[in-house]
Structures are given as C-alpha cells and as structure tokens.
XYZ file of N, CA and C in Angstrom:
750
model
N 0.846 -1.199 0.000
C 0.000 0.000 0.000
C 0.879 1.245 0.000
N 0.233 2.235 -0.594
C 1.087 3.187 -0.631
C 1.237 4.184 0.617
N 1.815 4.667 1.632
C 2.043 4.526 2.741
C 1.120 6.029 2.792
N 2.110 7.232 1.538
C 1.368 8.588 1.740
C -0.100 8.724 1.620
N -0.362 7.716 0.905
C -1.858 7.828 0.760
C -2.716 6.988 2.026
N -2.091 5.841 2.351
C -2.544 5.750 3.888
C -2.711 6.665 4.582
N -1.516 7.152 4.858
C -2.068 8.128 5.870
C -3.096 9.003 5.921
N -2.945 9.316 4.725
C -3.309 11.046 4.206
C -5.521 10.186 4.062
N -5.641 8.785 3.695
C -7.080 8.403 3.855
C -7.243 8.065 5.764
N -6.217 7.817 6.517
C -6.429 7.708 7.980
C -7.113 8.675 8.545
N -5.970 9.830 8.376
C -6.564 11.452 8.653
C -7.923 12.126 8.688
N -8.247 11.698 7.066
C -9.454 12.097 6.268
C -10.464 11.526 7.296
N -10.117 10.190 7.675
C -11.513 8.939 8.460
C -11.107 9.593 9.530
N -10.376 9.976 9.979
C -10.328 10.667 11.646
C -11.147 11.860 11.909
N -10.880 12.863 11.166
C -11.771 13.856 10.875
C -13.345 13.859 10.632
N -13.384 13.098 9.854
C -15.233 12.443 9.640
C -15.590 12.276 10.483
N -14.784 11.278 11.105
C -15.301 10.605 12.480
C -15.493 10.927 13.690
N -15.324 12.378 14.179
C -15.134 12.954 15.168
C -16.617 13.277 15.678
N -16.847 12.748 16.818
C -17.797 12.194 17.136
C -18.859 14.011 17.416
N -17.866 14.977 17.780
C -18.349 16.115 17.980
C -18.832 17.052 16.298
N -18.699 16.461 15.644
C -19.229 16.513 14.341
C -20.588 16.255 13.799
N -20.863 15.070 14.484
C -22.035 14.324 14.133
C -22.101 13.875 12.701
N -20.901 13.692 11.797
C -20.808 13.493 10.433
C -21.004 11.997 10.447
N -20.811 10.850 11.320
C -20.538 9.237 11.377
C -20.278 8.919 12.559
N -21.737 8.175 13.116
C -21.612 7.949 14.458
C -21.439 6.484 14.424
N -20.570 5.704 15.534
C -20.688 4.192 15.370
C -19.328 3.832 13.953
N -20.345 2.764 13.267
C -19.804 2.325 12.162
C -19.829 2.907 10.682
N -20.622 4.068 11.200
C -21.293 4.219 9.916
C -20.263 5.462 8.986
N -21.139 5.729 7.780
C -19.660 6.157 6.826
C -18.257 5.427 6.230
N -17.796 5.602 5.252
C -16.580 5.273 4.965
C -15.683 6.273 4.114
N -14.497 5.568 3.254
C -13.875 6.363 2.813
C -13.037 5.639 2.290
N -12.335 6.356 0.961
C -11.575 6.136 -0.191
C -10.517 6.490 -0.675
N -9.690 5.759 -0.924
C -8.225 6.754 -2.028
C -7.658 5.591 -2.951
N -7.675 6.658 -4.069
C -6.568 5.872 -5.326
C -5.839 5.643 -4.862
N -5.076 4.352 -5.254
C -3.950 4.149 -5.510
C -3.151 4.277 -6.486
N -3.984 3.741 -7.725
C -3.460 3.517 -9.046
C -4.808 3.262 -9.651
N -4.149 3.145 -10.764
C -5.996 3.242 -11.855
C -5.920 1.631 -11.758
N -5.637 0.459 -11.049
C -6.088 -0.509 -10.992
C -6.501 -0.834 -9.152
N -6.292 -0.261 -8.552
C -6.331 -0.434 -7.099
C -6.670 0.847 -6.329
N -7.588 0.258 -5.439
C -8.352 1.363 -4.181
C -8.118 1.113 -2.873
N -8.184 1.504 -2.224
C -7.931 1.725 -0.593
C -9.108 2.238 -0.009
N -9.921 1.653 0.599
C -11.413 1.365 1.507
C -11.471 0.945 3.211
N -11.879 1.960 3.175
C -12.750 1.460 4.602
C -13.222 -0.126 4.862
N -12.864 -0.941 5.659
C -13.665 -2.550 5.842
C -14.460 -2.640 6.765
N -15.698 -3.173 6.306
C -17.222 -3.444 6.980
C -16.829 -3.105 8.030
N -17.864 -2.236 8.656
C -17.992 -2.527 10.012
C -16.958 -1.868 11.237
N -16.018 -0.849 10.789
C -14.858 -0.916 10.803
C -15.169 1.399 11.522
N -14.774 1.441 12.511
C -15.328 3.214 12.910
C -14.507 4.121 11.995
N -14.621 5.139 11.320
C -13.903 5.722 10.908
C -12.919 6.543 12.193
N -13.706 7.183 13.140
C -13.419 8.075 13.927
C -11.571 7.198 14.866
N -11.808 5.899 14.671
C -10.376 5.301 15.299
C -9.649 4.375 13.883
N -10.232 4.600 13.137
C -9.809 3.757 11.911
C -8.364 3.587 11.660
N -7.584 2.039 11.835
C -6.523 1.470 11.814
C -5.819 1.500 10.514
N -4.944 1.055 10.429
C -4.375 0.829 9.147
C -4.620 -0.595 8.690
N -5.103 -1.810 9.693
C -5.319 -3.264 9.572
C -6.924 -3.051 9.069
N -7.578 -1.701 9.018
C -8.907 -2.238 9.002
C -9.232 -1.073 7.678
N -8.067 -1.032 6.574
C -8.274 -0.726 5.069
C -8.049 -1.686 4.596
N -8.324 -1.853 3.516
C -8.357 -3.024 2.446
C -8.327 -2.287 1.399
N -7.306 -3.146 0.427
C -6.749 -2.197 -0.914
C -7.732 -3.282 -1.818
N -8.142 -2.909 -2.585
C -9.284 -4.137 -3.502
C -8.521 -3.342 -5.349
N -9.048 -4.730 -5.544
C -8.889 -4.857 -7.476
C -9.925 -4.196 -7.866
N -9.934 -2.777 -8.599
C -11.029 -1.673 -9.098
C -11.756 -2.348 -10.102
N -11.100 -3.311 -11.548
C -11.524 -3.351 -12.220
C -12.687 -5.117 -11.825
N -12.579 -5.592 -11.070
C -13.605 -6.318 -10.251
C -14.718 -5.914 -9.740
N -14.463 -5.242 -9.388
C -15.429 -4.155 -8.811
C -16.685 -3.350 -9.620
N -15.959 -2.817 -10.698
C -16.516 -1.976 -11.741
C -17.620 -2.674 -12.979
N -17.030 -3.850 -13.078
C -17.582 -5.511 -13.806
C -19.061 -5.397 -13.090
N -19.291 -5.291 -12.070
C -20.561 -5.746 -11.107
C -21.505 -4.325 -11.590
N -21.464 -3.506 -11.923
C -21.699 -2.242 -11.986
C -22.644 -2.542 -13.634
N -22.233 -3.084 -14.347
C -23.102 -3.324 -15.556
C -24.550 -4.390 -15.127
N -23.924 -4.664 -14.210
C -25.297 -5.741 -14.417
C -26.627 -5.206 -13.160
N -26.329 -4.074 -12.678
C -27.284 -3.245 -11.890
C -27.983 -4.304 -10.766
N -28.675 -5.212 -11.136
C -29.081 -6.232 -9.823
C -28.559 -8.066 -9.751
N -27.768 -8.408 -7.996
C -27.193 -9.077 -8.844
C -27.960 -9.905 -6.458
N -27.650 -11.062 -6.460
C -28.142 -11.690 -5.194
C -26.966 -11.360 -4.327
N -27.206 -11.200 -2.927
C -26.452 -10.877 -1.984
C -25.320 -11.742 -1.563
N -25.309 -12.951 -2.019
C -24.109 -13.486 -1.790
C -23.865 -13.730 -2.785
N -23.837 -13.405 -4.278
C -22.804 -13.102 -5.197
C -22.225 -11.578 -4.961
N -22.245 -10.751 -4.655
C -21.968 -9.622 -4.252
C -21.222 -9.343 -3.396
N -21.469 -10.781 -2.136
C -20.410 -10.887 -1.128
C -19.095 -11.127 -1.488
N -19.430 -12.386 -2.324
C -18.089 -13.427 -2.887
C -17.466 -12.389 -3.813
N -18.576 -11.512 -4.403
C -17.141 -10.504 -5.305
C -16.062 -9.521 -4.345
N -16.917 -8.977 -3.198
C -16.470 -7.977 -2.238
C -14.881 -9.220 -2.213
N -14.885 -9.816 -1.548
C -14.113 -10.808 -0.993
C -13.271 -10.993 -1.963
N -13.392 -11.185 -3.064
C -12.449 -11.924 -3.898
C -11.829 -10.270 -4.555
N -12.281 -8.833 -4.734
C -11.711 -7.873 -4.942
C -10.229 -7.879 -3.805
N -9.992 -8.580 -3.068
C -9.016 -7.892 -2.431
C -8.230 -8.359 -2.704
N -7.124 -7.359 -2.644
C -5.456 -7.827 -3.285
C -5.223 -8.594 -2.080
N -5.147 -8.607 -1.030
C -4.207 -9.520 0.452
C -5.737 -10.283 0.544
N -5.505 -11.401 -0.034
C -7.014 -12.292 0.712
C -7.332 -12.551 2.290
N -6.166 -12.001 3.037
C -6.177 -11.845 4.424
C -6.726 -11.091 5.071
N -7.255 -9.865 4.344
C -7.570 -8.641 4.601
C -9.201 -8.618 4.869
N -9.451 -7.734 5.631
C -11.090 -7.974 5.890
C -11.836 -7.497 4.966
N -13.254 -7.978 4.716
C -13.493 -7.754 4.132
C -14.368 -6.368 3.672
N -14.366 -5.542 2.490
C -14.561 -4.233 2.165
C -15.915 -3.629 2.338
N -15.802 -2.285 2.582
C -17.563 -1.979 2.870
C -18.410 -2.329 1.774
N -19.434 -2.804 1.851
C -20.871 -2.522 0.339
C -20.661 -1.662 -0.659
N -20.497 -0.105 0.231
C -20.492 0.725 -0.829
C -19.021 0.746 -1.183
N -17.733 0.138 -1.129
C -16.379 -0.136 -1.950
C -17.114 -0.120 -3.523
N -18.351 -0.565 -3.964
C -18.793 -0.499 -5.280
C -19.012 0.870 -5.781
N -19.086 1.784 -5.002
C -19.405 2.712 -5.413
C -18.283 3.957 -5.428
N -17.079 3.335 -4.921
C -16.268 3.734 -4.348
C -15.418 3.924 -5.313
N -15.287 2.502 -5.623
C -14.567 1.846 -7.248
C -14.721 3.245 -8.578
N -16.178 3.047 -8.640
C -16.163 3.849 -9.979
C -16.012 5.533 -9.659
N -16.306 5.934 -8.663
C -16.300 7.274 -8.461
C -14.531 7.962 -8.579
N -13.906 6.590 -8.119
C -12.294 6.845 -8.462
C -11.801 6.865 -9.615
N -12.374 6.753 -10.031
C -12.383 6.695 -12.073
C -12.058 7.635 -12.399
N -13.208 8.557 -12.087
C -13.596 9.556 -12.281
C -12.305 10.868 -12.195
N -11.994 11.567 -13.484
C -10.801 12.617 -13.601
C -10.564 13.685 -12.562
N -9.329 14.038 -11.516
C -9.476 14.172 -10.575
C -9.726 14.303 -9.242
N -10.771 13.296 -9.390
C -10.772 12.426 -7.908
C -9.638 11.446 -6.969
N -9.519 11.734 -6.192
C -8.369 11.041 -5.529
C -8.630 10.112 -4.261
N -9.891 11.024 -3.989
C -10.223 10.785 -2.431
C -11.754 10.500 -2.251
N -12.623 10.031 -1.804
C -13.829 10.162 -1.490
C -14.269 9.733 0.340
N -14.939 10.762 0.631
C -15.647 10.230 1.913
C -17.052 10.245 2.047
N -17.637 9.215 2.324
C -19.269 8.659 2.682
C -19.661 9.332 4.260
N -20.474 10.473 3.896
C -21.088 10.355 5.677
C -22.673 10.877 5.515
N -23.035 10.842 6.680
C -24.084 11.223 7.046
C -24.209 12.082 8.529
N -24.038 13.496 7.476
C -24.410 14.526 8.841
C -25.201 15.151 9.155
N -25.739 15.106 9.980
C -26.835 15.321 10.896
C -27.726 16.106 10.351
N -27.429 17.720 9.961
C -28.442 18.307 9.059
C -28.789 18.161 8.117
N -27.721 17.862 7.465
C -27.776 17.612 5.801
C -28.892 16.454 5.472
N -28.646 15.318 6.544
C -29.895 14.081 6.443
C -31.294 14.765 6.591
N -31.166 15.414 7.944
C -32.470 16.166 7.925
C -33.115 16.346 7.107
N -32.448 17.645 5.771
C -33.065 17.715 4.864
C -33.015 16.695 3.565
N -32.543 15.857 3.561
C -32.388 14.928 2.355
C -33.493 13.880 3.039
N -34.250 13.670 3.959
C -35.309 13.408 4.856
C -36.567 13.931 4.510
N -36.443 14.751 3.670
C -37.749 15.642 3.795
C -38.010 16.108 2.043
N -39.274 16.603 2.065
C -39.483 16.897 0.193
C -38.734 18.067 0.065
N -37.764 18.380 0.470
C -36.849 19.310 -0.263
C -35.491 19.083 -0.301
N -35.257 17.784 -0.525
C -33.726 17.456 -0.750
C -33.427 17.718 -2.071
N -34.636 17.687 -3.310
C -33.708 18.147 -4.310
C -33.570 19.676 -4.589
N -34.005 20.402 -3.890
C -33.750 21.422 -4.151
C -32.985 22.141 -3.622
N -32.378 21.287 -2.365
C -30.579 21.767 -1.561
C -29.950 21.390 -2.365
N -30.098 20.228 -3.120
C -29.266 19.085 -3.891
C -28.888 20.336 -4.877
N -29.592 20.700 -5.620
C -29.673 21.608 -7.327
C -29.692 23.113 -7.308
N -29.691 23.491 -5.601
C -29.711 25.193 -6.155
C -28.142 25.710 -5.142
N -27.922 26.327 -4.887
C -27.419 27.162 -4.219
C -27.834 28.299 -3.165
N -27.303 29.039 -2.310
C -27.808 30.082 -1.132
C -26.520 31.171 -1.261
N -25.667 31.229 -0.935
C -24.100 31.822 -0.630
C -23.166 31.210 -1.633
N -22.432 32.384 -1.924
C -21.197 32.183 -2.407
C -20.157 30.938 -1.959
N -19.927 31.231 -1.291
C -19.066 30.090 -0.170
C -19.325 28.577 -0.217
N -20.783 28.531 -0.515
C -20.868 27.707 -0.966
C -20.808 26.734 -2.512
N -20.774 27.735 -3.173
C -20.551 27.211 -4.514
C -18.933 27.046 -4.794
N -18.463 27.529 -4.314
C -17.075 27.566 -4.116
C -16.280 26.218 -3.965
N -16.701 26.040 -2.650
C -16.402 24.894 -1.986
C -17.069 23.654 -2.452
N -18.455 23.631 -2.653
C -19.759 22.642 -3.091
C -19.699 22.454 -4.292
N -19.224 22.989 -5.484
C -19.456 23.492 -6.236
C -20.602 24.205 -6.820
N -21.248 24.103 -8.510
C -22.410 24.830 -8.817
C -23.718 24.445 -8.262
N -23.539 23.327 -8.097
C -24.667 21.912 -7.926
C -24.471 20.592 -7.429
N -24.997 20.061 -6.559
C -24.732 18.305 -6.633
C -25.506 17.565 -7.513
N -25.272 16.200 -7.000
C -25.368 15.331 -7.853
C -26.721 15.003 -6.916
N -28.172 14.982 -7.169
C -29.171 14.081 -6.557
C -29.247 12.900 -6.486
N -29.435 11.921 -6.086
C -29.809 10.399 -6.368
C -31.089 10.189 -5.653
N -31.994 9.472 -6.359
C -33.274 9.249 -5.178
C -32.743 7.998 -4.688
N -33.325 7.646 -3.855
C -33.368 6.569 -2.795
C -33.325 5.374 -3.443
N -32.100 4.704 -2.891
C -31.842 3.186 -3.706
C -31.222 2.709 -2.843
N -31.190 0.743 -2.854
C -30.932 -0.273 -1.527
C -29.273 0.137 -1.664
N -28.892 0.348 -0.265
C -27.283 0.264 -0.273
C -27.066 -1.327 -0.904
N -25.688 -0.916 -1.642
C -25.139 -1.701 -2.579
C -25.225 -1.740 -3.649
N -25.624 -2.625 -4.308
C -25.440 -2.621 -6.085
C -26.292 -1.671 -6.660
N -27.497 -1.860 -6.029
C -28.295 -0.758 -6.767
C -28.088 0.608 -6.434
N -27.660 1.156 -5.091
C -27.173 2.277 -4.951
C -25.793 2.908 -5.791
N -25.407 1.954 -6.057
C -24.184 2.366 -7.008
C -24.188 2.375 -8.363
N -25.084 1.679 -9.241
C -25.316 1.883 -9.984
C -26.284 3.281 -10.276
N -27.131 3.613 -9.476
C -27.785 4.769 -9.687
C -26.877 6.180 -9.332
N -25.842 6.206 -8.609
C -24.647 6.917 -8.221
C -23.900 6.949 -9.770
N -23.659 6.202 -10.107
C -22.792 6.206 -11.604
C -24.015 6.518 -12.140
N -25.102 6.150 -13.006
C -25.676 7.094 -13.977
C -26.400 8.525 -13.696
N -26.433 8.934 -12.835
C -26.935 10.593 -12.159
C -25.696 11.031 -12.314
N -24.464 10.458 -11.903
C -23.242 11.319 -11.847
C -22.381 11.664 -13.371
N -22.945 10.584 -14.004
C -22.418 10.582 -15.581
C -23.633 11.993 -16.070
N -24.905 12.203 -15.985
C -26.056 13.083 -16.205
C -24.914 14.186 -15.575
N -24.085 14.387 -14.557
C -24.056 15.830 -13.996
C -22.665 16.071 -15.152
N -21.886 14.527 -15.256
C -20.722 15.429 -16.240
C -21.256 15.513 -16.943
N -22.183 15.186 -17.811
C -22.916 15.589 -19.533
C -22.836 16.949 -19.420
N -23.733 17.599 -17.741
C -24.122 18.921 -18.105
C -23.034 19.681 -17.107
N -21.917 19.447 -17.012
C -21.524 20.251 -15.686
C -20.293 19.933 -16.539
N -19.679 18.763 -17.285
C -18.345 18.894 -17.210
C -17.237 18.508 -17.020
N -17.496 18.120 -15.635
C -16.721 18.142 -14.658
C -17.198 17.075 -13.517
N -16.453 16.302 -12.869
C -16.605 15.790 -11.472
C -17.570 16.698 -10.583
N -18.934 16.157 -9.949
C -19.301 17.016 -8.900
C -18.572 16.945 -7.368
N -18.415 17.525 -6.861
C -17.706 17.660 -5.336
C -18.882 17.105 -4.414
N -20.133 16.940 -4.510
C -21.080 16.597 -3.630
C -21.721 15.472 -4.615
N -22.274 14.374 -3.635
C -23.071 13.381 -4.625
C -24.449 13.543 -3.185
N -25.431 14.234 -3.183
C -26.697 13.738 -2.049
C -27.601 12.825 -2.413
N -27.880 11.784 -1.080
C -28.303 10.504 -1.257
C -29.734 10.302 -1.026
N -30.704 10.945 -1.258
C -31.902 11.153 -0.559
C -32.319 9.499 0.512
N -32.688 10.281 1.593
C -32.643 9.353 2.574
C -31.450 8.796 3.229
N -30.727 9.060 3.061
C -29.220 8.623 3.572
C -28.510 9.186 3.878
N -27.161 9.865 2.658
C -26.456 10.882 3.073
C -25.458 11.375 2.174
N -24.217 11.644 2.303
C -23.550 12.600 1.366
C -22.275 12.118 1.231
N -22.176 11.909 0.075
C -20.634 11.416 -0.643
C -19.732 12.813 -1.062
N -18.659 13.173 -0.962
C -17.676 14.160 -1.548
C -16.653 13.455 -1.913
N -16.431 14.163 -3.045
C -15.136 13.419 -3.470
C -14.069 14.750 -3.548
N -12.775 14.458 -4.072
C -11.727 15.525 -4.314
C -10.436 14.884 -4.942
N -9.619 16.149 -4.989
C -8.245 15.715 -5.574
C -7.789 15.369 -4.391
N -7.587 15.978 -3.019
C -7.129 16.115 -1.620
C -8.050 15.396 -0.336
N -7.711 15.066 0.394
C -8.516 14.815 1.373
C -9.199 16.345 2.014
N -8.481 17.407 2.050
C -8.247 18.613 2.325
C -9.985 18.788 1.632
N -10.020 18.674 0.405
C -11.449 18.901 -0.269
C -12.615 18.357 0.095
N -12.029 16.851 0.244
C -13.358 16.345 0.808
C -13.632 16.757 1.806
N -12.906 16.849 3.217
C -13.985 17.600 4.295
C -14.583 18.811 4.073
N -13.528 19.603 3.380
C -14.492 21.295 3.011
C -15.696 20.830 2.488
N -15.942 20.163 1.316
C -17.056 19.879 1.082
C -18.284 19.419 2.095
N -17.585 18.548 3.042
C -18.676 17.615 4.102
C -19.153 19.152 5.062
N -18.067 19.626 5.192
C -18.552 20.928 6.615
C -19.170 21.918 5.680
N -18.899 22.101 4.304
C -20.396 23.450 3.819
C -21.190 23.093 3.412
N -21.108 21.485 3.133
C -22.623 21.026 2.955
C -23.440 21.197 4.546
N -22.756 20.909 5.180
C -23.832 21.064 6.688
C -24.184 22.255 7.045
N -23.112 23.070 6.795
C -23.274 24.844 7.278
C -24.153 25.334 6.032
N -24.373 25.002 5.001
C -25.317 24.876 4.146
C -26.852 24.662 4.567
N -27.198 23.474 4.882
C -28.159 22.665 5.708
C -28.499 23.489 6.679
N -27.886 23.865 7.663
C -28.449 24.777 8.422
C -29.069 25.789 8.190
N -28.336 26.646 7.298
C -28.947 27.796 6.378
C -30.081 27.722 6.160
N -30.190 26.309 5.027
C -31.508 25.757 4.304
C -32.474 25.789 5.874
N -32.232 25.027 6.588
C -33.391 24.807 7.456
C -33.624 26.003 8.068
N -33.233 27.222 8.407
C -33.295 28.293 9.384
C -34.153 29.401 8.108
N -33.779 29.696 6.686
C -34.221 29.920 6.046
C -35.353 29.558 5.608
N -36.008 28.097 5.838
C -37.197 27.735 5.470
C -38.518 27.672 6.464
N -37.339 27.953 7.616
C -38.665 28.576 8.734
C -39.335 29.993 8.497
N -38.428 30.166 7.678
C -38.918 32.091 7.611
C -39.253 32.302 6.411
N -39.983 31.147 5.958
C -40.482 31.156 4.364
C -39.465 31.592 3.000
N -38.460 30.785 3.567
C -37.747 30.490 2.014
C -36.954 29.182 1.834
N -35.732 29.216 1.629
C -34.836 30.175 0.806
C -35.062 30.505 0.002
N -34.051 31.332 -0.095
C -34.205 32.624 -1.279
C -32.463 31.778 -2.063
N -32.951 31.028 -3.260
C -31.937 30.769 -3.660
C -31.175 31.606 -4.979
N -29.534 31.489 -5.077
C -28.945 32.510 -6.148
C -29.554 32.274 -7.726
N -29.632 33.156 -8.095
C -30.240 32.486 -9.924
C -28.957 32.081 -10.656
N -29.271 31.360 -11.772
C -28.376 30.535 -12.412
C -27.173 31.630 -12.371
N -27.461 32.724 -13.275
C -26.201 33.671 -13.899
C -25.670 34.263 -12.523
N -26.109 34.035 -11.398
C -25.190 34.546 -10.305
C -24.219 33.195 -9.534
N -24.621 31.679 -9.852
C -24.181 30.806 -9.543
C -22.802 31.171 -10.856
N -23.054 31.289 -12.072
C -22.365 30.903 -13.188
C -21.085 32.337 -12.693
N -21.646 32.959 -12.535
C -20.404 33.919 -12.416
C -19.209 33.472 -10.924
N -20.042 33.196 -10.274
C -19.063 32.892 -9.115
C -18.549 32.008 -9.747
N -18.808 31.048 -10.209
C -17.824 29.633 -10.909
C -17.139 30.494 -11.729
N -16.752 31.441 -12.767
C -16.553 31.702 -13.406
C -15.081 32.721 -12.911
N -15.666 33.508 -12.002
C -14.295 34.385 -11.500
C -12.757 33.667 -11.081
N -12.165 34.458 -11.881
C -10.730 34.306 -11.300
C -10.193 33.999 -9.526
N -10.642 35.036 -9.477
C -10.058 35.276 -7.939
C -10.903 34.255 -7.115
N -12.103 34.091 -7.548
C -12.906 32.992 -6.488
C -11.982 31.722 -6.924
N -11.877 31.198 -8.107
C -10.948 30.024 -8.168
C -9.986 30.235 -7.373
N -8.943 31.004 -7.397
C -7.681 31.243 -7.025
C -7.912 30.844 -5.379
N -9.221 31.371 -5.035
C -9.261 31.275 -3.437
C -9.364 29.758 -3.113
N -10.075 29.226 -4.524
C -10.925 27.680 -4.217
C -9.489 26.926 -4.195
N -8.509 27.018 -4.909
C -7.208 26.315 -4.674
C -6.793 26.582 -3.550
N -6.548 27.931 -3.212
C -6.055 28.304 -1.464
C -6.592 27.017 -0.610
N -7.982 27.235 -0.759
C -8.947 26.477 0.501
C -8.728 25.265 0.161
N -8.928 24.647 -1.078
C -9.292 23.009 -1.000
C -8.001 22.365 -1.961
C-alpha cells in the first residue's frame, strides 16, 4: 500500500469521524483513495472511521469491482463473494458494500479521495421533500465555491449494487451537463458522498454542505430560501479570484 496515501485516507476517516461533528456515528460512513488506476484503498465493513486502523483498510482490485456495476441487480451473496475476492491480500477484511461505489467514483478525472457520511443536518433535509432542491440550487457564495455549482441528486436506492449503480448514472447526467466531477453526490434518505483531488477537499465539502443545511433549514422557517439564480451561480464559478481562493482552501 502506498504509505502517503494511507495516511493522508487515515486522517481524512479521523476527521469524519469525530464524534463532535455528528458526520458518522458508530460504524457508519466510509472512505476512499486511489492508488493507481487498478487499485483502491477502503474502509472494511464494520470498521469506525473516527479510530480507523491501518489493519482495518483493504486495498481491492477496481476493475472487479466496476464488472458488477453493468449488471445493476445481482443476489447478496454473489456480491459478497465478489467484495471478498476484490481484495489484493485475501487476508484482509473484508470491504464496505459501498467499496462499489467507491470503485467507480475513483475513475472519475481528478478524484483522488472520497468520503461517505451522514451529517446530521444535511440528512435532515435529504429526509424531507426538499432534498432536491438543496441538492440543485445554491444560497451563498461560499458555498458554490467549496460545493461546487450543484450536486449530484440520487433518489433513494438499496445500499449496494443498486445504490451504485444509480450513483454512476446521475453522476455521468451531472458530467454531460456540468463537465466536470461534482464535489457533492446527495443521497436522498441517507447521506452525502464528496469526493476531491485532496482529502483537504473532501472535508471542506462535508462541513459546507452542513453549514449549508443549516442555512436551508433556518431559512425555510422564515419562508424560504431565497436561492442565487443561475447567472449569479455561473459567475461565481466563473471568476478568477474565487478560483484562485478555491485552490487556497481546497
């Protein structure tokens, strides 16, 4: 395994995991890093992020992984036996569910890193009939910045195969129209994937999606939000100096 990138995914799961966060309480959440365009580095079942070991990653075979992804529904213990047989050290425990989803999102140009959580507000509203419209609009600058223009929606699908397959075709829909990798994937009913070049990115992303969420909810007590219109989202993406800052930060 590659040692810098160990660490640098340890860190990332330490941070998530901080229990004064409320981002991944228990077991829940995981997290990701390239290795190489044939191998990933995952979180294993069951496994806390918030104390997460170096015995309890598992580096798995991507292109195993990615194979399962065409066939959208497949029985739970063929799914197991693939989890299992993806891993390079067959000694190694075995990888979270969503490692499937994990797989292909690393594909993806400039991604390096991904972390799975579920924080507290952000569920709130991905809980309720207005998750797609945190999901698709914007409030603040700061946030588009960091969040980027838009996330990626997904409606509600069974963790595992089918959740990942619906994760890959919504996210392929956002590069058609975006471009680009989204920085946020929201899970309606569940919770929030970020990905990045840095680990550094993915949490910015996880903490303004929540400071986001709050917004949204404090704003919708007082009969709104009042969200930015397209050409004021497009310009903030668009400025110099806001990029320049977005490298500073993430």
């Amino acid at each position: 395994m590659h040692d810098d990138a160990l660490a640098a995914l340890l860190e990332l799961s330490h941070e998530i995991g901080r229990e004064d966060r409320g981002f991944a309480l228990l077991g829940e959440g995981n997290t990701s890093a390239r290795l190489s365009a044939t191998q990933f580095a995952v979180k294993a079942s069951g496994a806390r992020l918030a104390t997460l070991r170096p015995e309890e990653v598992t580096v798995c075979d991507s292109p195993r992984l990615l194979a399962l992804l065409d066939r959208k529904h497949l029985p739970d213990e063929l799914i197991e036996k693939a989890l299992l047989e993806a891993r390079v050290d067959p000694q190694a425990r075995k990888p979270s569910i969503e490692a499937l989803f994990h797989a292909w999102l690393l594909t993806l140009e400039g991604v390096h890193f991904v972390g799975h959580a579920h924080p507290v507000h952000t569920v709130q509203i991905l809980c309720s009939p207005r998750a797609r419209d945190f999901a698709e609009h914007r409030m603040f600058p700061d946030e588009i910045v960091v969040c980027g223009p838009a996330s990626v929606y997904v409606p509600y699908a069974d963790p595992g195969l089918p959740l990942a397959w619906q994760i890959r075709e919504r996210t392929k829909d956002f590069l058609r129209e975006h471009g680009a990798a989204p920085r946020l994937i929201l899970l309606q009913n569940h919770g929030v994937i970020a990905l990045g070049a840095t680990p550094r990115a993915v949490l910015g992303a996880l903490l303004m999606a929540e400071k986001a969420a709050r917004i949204f909810a404090g704003a919708a007590a007082m009969g709104g939000p009042t969200f930015l219109l397209p050409q004021h989202v497009e310009r903030i993406t668009a400025r110099p100096d806001e990029a320049a800052r977005q490298r500073q930060l993430l």
